[in-house]
CSV table of C-alpha atoms in Angstrom, one decimal:
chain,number,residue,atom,x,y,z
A,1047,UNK,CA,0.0,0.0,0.0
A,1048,UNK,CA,1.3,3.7,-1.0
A,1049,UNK,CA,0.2,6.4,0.2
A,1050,UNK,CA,0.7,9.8,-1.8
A,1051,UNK,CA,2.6,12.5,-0.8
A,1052,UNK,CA,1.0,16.1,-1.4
A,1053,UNK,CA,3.5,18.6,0.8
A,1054,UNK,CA,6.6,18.2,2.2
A,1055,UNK,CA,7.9,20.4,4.9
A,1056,UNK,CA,11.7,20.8,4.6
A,1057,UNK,CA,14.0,22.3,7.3
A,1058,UNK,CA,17.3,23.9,6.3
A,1059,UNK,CA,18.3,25.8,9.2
A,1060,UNK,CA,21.7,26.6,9.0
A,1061,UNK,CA,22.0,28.1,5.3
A,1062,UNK,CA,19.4,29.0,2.7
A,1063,UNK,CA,19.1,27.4,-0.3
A,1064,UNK,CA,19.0,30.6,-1.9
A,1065,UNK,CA,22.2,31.3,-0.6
A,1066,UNK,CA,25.8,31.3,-3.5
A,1067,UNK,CA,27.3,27.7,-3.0
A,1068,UNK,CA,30.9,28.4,-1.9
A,1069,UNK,CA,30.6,31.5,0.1
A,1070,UNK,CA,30.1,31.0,4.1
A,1071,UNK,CA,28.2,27.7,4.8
A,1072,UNK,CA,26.7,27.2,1.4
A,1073,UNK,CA,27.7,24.6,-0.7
A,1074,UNK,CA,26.3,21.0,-1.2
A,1075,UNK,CA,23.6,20.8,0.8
A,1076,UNK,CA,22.4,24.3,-0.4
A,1077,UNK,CA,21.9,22.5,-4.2
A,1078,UNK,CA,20.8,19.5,-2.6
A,1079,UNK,CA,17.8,21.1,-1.3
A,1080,UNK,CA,16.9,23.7,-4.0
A,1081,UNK,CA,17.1,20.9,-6.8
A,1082,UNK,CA,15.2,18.5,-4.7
A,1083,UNK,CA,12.8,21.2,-3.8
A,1084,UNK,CA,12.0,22.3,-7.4
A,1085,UNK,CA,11.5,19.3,-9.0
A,1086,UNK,CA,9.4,18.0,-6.1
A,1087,UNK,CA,6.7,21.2,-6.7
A,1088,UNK,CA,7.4,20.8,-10.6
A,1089,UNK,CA,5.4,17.3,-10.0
A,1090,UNK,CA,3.0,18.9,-8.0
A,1091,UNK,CA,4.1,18.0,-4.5
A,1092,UNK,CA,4.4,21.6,-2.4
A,1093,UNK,CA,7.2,22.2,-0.4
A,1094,UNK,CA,7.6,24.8,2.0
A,1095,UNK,CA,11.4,25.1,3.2
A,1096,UNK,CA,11.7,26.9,6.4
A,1097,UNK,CA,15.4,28.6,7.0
A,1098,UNK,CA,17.0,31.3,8.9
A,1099,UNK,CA,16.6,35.1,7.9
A,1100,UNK,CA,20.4,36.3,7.3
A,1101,UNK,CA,19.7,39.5,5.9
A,1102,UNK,CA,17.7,42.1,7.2
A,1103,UNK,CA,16.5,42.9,3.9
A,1104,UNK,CA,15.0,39.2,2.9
A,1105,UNK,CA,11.3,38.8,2.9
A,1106,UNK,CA,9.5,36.7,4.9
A,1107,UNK,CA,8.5,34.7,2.5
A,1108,UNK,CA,10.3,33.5,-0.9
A,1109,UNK,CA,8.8,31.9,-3.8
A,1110,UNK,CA,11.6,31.0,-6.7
A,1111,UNK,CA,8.5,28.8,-8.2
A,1112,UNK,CA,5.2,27.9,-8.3
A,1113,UNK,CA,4.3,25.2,-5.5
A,1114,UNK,CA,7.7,25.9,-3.6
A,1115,UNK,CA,7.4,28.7,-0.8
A,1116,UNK,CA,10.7,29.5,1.1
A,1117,UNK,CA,9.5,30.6,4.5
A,1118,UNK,CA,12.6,32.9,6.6
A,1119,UNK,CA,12.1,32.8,9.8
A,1120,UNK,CA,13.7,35.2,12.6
A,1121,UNK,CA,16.3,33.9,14.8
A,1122,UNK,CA,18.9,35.5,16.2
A,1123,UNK,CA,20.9,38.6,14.4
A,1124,UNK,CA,20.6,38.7,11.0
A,1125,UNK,CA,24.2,38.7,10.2
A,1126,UNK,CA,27.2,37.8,12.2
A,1127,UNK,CA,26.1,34.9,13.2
A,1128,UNK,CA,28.8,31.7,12.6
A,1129,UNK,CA,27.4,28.0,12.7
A,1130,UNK,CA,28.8,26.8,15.7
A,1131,UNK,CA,26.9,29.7,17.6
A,1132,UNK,CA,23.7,28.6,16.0
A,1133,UNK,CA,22.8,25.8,18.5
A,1134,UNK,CA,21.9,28.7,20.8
A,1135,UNK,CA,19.5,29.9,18.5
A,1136,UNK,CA,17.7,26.4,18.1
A,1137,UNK,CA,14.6,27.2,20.5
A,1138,UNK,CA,14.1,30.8,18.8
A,1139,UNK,CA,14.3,29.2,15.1
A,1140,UNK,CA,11.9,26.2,16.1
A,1141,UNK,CA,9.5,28.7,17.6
A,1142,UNK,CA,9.1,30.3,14.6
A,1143,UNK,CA,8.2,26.9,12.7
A,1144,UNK,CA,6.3,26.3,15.2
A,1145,UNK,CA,3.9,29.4,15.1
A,1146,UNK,CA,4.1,29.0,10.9
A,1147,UNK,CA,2.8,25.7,11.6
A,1148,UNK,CA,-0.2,26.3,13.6
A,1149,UNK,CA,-1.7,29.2,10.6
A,1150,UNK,CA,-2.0,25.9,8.7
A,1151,UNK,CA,-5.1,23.5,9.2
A,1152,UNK,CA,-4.2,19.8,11.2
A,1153,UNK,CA,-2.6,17.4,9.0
A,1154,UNK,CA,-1.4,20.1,6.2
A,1155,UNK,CA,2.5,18.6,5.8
A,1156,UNK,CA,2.3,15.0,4.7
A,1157,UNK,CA,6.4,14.5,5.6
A,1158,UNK,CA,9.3,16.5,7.3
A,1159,UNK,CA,12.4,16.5,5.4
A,1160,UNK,CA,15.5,17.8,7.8
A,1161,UNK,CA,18.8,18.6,6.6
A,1162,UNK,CA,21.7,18.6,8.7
A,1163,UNK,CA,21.8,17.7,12.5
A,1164,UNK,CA,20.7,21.1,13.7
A,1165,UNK,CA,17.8,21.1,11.3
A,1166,UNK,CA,17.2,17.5,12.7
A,1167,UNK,CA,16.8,18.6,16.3
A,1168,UNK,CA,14.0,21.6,15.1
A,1169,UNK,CA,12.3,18.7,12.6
A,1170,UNK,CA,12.0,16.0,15.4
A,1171,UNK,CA,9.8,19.1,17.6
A,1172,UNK,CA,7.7,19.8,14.6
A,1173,UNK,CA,7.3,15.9,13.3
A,1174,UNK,CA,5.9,15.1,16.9
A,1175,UNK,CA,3.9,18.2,16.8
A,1176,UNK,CA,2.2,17.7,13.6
A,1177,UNK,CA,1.8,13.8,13.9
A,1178,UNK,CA,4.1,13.2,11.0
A,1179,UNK,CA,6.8,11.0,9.8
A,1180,UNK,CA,10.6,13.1,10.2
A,1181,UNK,CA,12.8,12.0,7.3
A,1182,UNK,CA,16.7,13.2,8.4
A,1183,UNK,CA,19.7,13.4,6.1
A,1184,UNK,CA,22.8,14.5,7.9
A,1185,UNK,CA,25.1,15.5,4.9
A,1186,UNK,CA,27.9,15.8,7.2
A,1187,UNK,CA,28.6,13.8,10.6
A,1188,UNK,CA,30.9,14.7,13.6
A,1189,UNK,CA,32.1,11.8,13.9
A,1190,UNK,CA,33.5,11.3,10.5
A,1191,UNK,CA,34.9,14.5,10.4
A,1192,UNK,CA,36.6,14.5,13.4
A,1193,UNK,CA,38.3,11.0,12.7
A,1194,UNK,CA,39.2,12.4,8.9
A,1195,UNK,CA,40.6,16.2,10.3
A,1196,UNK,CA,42.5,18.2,7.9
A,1197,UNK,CA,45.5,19.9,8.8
A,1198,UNK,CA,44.9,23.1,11.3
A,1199,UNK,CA,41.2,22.1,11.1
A,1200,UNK,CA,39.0,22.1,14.8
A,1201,UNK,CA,37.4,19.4,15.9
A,1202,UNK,CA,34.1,19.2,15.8
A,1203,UNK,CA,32.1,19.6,19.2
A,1204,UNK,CA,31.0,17.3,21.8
A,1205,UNK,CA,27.2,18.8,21.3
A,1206,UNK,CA,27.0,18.2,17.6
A,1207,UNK,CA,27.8,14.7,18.0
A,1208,UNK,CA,24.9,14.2,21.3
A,1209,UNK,CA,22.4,16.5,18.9
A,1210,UNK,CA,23.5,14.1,15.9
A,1211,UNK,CA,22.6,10.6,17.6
A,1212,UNK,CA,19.0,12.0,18.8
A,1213,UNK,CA,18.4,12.9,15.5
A,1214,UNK,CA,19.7,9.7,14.3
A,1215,UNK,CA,17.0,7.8,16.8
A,1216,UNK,CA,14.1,10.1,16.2
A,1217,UNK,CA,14.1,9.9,12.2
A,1218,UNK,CA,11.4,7.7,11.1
A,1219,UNK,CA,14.2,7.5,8.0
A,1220,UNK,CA,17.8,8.1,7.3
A,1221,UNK,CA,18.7,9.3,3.7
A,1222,UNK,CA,22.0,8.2,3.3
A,1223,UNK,CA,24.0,9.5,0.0
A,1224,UNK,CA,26.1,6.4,-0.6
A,1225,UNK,CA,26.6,2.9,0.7
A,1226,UNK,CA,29.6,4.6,2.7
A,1227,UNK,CA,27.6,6.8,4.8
A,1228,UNK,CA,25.2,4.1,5.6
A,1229,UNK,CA,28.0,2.2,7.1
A,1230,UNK,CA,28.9,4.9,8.9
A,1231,UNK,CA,25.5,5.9,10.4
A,1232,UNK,CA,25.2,2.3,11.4
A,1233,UNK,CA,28.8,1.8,13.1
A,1234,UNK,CA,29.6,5.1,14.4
A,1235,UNK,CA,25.7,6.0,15.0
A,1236,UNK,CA,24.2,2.9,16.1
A,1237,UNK,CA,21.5,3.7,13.6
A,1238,UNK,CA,18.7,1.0,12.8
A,1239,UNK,CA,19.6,-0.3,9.0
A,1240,UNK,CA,15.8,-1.0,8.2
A,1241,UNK,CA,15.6,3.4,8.7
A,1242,UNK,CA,18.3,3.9,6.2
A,1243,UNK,CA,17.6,4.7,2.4
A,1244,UNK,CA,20.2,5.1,0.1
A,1245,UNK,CA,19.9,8.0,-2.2
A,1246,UNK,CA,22.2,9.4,-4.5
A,1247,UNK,CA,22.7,13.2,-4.9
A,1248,UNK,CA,22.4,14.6,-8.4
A,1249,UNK,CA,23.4,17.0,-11.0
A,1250,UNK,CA,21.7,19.0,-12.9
A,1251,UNK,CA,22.3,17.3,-16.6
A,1252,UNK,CA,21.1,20.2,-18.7
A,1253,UNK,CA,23.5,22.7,-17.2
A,1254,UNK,CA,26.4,20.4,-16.7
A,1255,UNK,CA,26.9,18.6,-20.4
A,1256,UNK,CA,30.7,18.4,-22.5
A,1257,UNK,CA,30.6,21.7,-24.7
A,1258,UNK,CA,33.2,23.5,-26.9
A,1259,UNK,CA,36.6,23.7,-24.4
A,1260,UNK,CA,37.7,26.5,-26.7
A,1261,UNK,CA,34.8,28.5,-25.7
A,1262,UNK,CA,34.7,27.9,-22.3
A,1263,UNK,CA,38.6,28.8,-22.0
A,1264,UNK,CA,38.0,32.2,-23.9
A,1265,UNK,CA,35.1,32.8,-21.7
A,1266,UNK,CA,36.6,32.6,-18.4
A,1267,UNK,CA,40.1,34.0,-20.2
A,1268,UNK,CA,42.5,31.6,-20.3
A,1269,UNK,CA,45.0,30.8,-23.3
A,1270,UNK,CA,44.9,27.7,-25.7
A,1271,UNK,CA,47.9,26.3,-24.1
A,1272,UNK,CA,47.7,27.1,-20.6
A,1273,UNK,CA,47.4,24.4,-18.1
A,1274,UNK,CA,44.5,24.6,-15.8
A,1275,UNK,CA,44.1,22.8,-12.6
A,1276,UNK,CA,40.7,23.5,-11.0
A,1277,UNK,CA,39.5,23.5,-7.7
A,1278,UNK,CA,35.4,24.5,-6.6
A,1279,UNK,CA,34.8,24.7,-3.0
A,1280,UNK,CA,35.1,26.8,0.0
A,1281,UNK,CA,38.3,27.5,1.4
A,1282,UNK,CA,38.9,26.1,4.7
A,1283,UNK,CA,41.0,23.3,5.6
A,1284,UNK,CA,38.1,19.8,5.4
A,1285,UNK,CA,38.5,20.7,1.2
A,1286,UNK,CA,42.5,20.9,1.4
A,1287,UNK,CA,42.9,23.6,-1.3
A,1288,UNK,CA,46.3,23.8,0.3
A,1289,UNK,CA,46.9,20.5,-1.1
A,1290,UNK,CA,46.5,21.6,-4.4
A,1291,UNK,CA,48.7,24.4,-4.0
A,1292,UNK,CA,51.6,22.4,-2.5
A,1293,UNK,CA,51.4,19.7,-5.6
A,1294,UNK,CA,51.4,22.6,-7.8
A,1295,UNK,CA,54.8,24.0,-6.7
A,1296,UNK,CA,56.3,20.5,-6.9
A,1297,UNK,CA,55.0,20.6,-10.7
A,1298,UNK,CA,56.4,23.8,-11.2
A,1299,UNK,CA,59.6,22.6,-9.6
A,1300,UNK,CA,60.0,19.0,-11.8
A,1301,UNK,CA,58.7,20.5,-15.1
A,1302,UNK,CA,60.3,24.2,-15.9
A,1303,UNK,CA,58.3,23.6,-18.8
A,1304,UNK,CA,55.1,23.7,-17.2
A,1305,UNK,CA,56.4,26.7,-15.5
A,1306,UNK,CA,54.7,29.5,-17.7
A,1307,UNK,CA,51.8,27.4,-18.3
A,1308,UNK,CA,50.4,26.6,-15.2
A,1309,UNK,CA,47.5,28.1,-13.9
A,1310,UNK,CA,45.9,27.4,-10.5
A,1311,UNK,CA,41.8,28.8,-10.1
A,1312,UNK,CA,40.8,28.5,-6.4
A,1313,UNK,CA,37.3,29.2,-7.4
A,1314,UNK,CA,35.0,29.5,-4.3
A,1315,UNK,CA,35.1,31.4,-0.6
A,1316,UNK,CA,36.5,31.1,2.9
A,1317,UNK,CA,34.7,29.0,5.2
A,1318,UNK,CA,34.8,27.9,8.7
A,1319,UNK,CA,38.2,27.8,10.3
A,1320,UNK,CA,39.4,29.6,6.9
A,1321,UNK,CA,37.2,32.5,7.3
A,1322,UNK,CA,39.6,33.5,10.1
A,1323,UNK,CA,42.9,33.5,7.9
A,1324,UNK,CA,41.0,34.6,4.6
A,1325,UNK,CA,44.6,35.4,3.3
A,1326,UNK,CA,46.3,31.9,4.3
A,1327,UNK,CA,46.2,30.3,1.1
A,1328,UNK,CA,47.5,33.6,-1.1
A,1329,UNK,CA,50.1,33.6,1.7
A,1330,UNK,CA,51.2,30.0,0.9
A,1331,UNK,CA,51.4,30.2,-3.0
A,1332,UNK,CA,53.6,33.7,-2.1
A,1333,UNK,CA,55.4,31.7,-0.2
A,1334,UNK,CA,56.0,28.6,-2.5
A,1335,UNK,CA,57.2,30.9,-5.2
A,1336,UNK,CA,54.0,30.7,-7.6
A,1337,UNK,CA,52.7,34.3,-7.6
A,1338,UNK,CA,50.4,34.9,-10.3
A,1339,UNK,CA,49.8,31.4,-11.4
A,1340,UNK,CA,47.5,30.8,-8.3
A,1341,UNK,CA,44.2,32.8,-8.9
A,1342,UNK,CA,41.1,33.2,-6.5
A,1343,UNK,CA,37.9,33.5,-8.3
A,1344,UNK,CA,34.7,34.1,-6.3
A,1345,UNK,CA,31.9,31.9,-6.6
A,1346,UNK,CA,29.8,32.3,-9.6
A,1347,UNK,CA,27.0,31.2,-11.3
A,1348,UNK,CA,26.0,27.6,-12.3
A,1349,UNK,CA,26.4,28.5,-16.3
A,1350,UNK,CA,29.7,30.1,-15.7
A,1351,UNK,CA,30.8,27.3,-13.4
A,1352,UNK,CA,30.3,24.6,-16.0
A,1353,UNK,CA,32.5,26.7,-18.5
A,1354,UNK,CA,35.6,26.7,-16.0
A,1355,UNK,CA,34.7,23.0,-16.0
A,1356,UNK,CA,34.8,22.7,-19.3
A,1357,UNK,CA,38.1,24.9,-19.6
A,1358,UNK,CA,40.2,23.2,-17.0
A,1359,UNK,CA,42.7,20.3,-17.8
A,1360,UNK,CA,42.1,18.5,-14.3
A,1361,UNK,CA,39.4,19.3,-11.8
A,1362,UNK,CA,41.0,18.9,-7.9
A,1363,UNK,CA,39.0,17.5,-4.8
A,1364,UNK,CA,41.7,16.7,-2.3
A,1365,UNK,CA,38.9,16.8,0.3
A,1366,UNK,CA,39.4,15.1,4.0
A,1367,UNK,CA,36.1,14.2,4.3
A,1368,UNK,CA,33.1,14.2,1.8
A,1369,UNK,CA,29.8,13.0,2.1
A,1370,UNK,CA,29.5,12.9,-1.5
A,1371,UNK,CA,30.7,15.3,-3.6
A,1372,UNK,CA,28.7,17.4,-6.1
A,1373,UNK,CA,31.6,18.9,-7.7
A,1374,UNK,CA,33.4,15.8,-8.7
A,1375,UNK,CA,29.9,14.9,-10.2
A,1376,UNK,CA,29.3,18.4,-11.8
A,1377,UNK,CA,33.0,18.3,-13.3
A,1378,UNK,CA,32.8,14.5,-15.0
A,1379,UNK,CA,29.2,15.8,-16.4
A,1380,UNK,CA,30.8,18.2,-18.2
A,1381,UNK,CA,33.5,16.0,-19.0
A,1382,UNK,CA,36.6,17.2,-17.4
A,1383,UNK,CA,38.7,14.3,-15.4
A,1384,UNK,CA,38.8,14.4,-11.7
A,1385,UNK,CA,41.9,14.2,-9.1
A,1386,UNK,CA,40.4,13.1,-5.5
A,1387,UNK,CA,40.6,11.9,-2.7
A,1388,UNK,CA,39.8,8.2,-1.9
A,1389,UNK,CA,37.4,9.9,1.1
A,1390,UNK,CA,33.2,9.0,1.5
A,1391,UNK,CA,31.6,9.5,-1.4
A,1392,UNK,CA,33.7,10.5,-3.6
A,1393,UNK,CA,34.4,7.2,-5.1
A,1394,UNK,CA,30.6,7.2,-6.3
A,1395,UNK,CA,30.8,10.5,-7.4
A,1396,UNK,CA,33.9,9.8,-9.5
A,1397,UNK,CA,33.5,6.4,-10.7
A,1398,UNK,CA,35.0,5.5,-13.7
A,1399,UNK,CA,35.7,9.4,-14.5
A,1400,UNK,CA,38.9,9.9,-12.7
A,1401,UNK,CA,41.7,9.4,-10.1
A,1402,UNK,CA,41.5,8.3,-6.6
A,1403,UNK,CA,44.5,9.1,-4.2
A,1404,UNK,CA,44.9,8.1,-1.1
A,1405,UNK,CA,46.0,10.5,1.9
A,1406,UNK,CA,47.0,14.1,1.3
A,1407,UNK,CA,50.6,13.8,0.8
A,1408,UNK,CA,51.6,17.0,-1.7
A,1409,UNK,CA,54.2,14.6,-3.1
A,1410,UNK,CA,51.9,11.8,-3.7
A,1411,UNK,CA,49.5,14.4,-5.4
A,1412,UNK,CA,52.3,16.3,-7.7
A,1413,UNK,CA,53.4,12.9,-8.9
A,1414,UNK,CA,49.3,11.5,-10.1
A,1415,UNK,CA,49.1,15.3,-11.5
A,1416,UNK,CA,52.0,15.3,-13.8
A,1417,UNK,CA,50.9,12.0,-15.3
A,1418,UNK,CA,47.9,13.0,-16.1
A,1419,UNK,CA,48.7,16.1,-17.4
A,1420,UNK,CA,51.2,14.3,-19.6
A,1421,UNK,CA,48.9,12.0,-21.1
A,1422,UNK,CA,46.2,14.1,-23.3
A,1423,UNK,CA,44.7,10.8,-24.5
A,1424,UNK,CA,43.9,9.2,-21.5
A,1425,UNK,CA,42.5,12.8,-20.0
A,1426,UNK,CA,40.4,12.7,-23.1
A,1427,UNK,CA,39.2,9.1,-22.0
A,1428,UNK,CA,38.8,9.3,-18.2
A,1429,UNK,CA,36.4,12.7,-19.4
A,1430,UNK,CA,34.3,10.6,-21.9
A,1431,UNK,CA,33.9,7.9,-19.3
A,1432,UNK,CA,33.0,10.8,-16.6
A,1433,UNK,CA,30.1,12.3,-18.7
A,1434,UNK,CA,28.5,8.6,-19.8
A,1435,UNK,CA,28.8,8.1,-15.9
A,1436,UNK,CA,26.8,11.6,-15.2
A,1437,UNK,CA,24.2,10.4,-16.8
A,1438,UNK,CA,23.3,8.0,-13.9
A,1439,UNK,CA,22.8,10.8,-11.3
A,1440,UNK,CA,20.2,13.3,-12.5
A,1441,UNK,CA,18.5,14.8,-10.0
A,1442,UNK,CA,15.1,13.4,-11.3
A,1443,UNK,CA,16.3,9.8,-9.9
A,1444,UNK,CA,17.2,11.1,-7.2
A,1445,UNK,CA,13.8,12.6,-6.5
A,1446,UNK,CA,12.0,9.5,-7.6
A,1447,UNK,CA,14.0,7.7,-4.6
A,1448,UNK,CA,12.6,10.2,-2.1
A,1449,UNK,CA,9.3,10.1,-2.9
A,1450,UNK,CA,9.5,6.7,-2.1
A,1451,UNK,CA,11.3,7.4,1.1
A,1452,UNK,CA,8.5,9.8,1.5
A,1453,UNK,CA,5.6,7.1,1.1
A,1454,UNK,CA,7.0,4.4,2.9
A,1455,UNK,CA,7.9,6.7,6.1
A,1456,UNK,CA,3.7,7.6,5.8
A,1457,UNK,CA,2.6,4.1,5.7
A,1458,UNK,CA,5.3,3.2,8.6
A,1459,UNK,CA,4.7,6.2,10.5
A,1460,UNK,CA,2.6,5.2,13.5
A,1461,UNK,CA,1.9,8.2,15.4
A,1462,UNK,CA,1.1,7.1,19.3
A,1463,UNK,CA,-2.3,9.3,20.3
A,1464,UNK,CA,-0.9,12.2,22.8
A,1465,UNK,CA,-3.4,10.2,25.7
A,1466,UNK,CA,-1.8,7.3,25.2
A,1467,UNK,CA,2.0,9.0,25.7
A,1468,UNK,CA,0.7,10.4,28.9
A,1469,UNK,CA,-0.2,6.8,30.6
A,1470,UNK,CA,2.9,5.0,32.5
A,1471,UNK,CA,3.3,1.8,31.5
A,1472,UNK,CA,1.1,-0.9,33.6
A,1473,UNK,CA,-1.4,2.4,34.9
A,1474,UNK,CA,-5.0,1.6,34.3
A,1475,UNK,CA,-6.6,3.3,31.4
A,1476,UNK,CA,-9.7,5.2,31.8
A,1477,UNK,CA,-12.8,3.3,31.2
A,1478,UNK,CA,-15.7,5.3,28.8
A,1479,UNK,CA,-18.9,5.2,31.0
């Protein structure tokens, strides 16, 4: 028996989906839940995303789409405010849901859909409210992280991890992104296997497709012969941009040929413990001797993106820790080979369109680099077999897989009458005259 879903109440408390990937705290799980979002409404299932108000200038309410309200709700200062002092803002953000909650009539949201822990804690207050299932996908875990720490990274707090296994135990279902993080909810979680549904993240196949490389290199104003190493993220240590650097120098150093060719685009933001040495990275390639041949680009736009995809010889993920890894799957989509690291998800993501390396030895790196760059033929390959591999992780699949996490958690979902909560175990019930 199914049950159809009609609305979907999504909780993304720590960063709007509206917000740049790459900038601050936006990145993955931002596209995650916009793309979801919008193809969910496009098949005529409402979502209503409920996130923090960071601006002082954002309206209440949102609406990028028909059937897809983003709702902004007020807590804490608008700006200012970093992640790790969000916890203390958890009661003031789940009031507002709930008071959004009770203008709608009893029984309005089919399904809660949290993302991230913090989002998870707010969710499993309004699932019990509203007598519906909570379906949780972490995204990141504390426990992974801190057992995968990249150099002069923090660990992650003692609270997260508590917050993280409630969650964990409260979710009527676990979305994990690979076969990996379902592992590690069940060994490092204690997390019931017959909760956990694995579905894989997407990527948007119309945006990220092989194109003209000619094109895309004039675009973004590079030369015909330069050599482009590419790396999307934000800047803080868990991506290891400084890993790319530090293999880039070595290149430099082997190849004096490669000298006046090589170019280095750190495309993307600082982030986390970055955000407090903004300059750390320039300060390395200054340091290593490269100069100009490192650039910073700020965070862009999806259809510029996919031309510095396009344009680069090698896209770089050195990554510590990564529960998937949308932009190893964004670059092989637009066929570009991928460098990364053996880590999570990222063998998924890459599959059969790159080069896993193990540990985040500079040397190592340098040494996987220069082969690659040295073979143009099997670059050409490695891209080909990248974009045919895309193909497998639009984000339509993966919205077909949650509606069916969706249904089942409704036809699971048991809700125990509030009378019923209230009675120890072994009292007497009342008896109806």
């Amino acid at each position: 028996m199914t049950v159809p879903v009609c609305r979907v109440a999504m909780i993304s408390l720590h960063t709007s989906p509206l917000a740049q990937p790459g900038t601050g705290d936006a990145g993955g799980l931002n596209v995650y839940v916009l793309e979801t979002a919008r193809r969910l409404a496009r098949r005529g299932i409402e979502v209503e995303i409920f996130t923090r108000t960071t601006a002082s200038a954002q309206e209440p309410l949102a609406v990028p789409e028909p059937g897809l309200n983003i709702r902004h709700i007020v807590a804490g200062p608008f700006e200012g405010l970093q992640k790790l002092d969000l916890p203390g803002q958890l009661c003031a953000f789940a009031a507002g849901v709930m008071r959004e909650g009770a203008r709608r009539p009893e029984g309005h949201f089919d399904v809660i859909h949290s993302h991230y822990w913090l989002s998870g804690q707010v969710g499993w207050l309004a699932a019990d409210r509203w007598h519906v299932p909570l379906v949780h996908t972490m995204h990141t875990m504390a426990r992974v992280k801190n057992a995968h720490l990249g150099e002069g990274d923090s660990p992650e707090p003692p609270g997260r991890e508590i917050g993280e296994v409630q969650v964990v135990e409260a979710a009527d279902a676990l979305v994990a992104n690979t076969a990996q993080e379902a592992r590690e909810l069940i060994e490092l979680y204690a997390a019931d296997p017959a909760k956990i549904e694995i579905v894989t993240p997407g990527v948007d196949l119309e945006v990220f497709a092989p194109g003209d490389r000619a094109a895309a290199r004039e675009t973004v104003g590079l030369a015909a012969d330069d050599v482009l190493l590419l790396f999307v993220g934000r800047i803080q240590p868990l991506k290891a941009p400084d890993v790319v650097v530090k293999a880039a120098a070595r290149l430099v150093r082997a190849d004096p040929d490669l000298a006046g060719r090589l170019r280095v685009v750190i495309l993307g933001g600082a982030s986390g413990n970055g955000a407090g040495h903004p300059e750390a990275l320039r300060d390395l390639a200054d340091g290593l001797g490269l100069g100009e041949r490192v650039v910073f680009t700020p965070p862009t736009s999806r259809a510029l993106l996919a031309q510095w995809y396009r344009a680069a010889d090698v896209v770089v993920v050195p990554s510590y820790s990564e529960s998937f890894g949308l932009v190893a799957i964004e670059a092989c989509a637009c066929g570009t080979p991928v460098v990364a690291a053996d880590v999570g998800g990222l063998p998924d993501a890459v599959g059969p369109g790159g080069v896993l390396v193990r540990g985040h030895d500079p040397g190592v790196w340098a040494g996987v680099l220069a082969d690659l760059l040295a073979d143009p033929a099997r670059r050409a390959e490695l891209g080909r077999r990248g974009a045919q591999h895309a193909q497998n992780f639009g984000w339509e699949t993966t919205v077909d897989r949650l509606i069916a996490v969706y249904e089942r958690a409704m036809v699971e979902h048991a809700p125990v009458p509030f009378d019923a909560q209230q009675t120890p175990a072994g009292a007497p019930t009342a008896v109806q005259p």
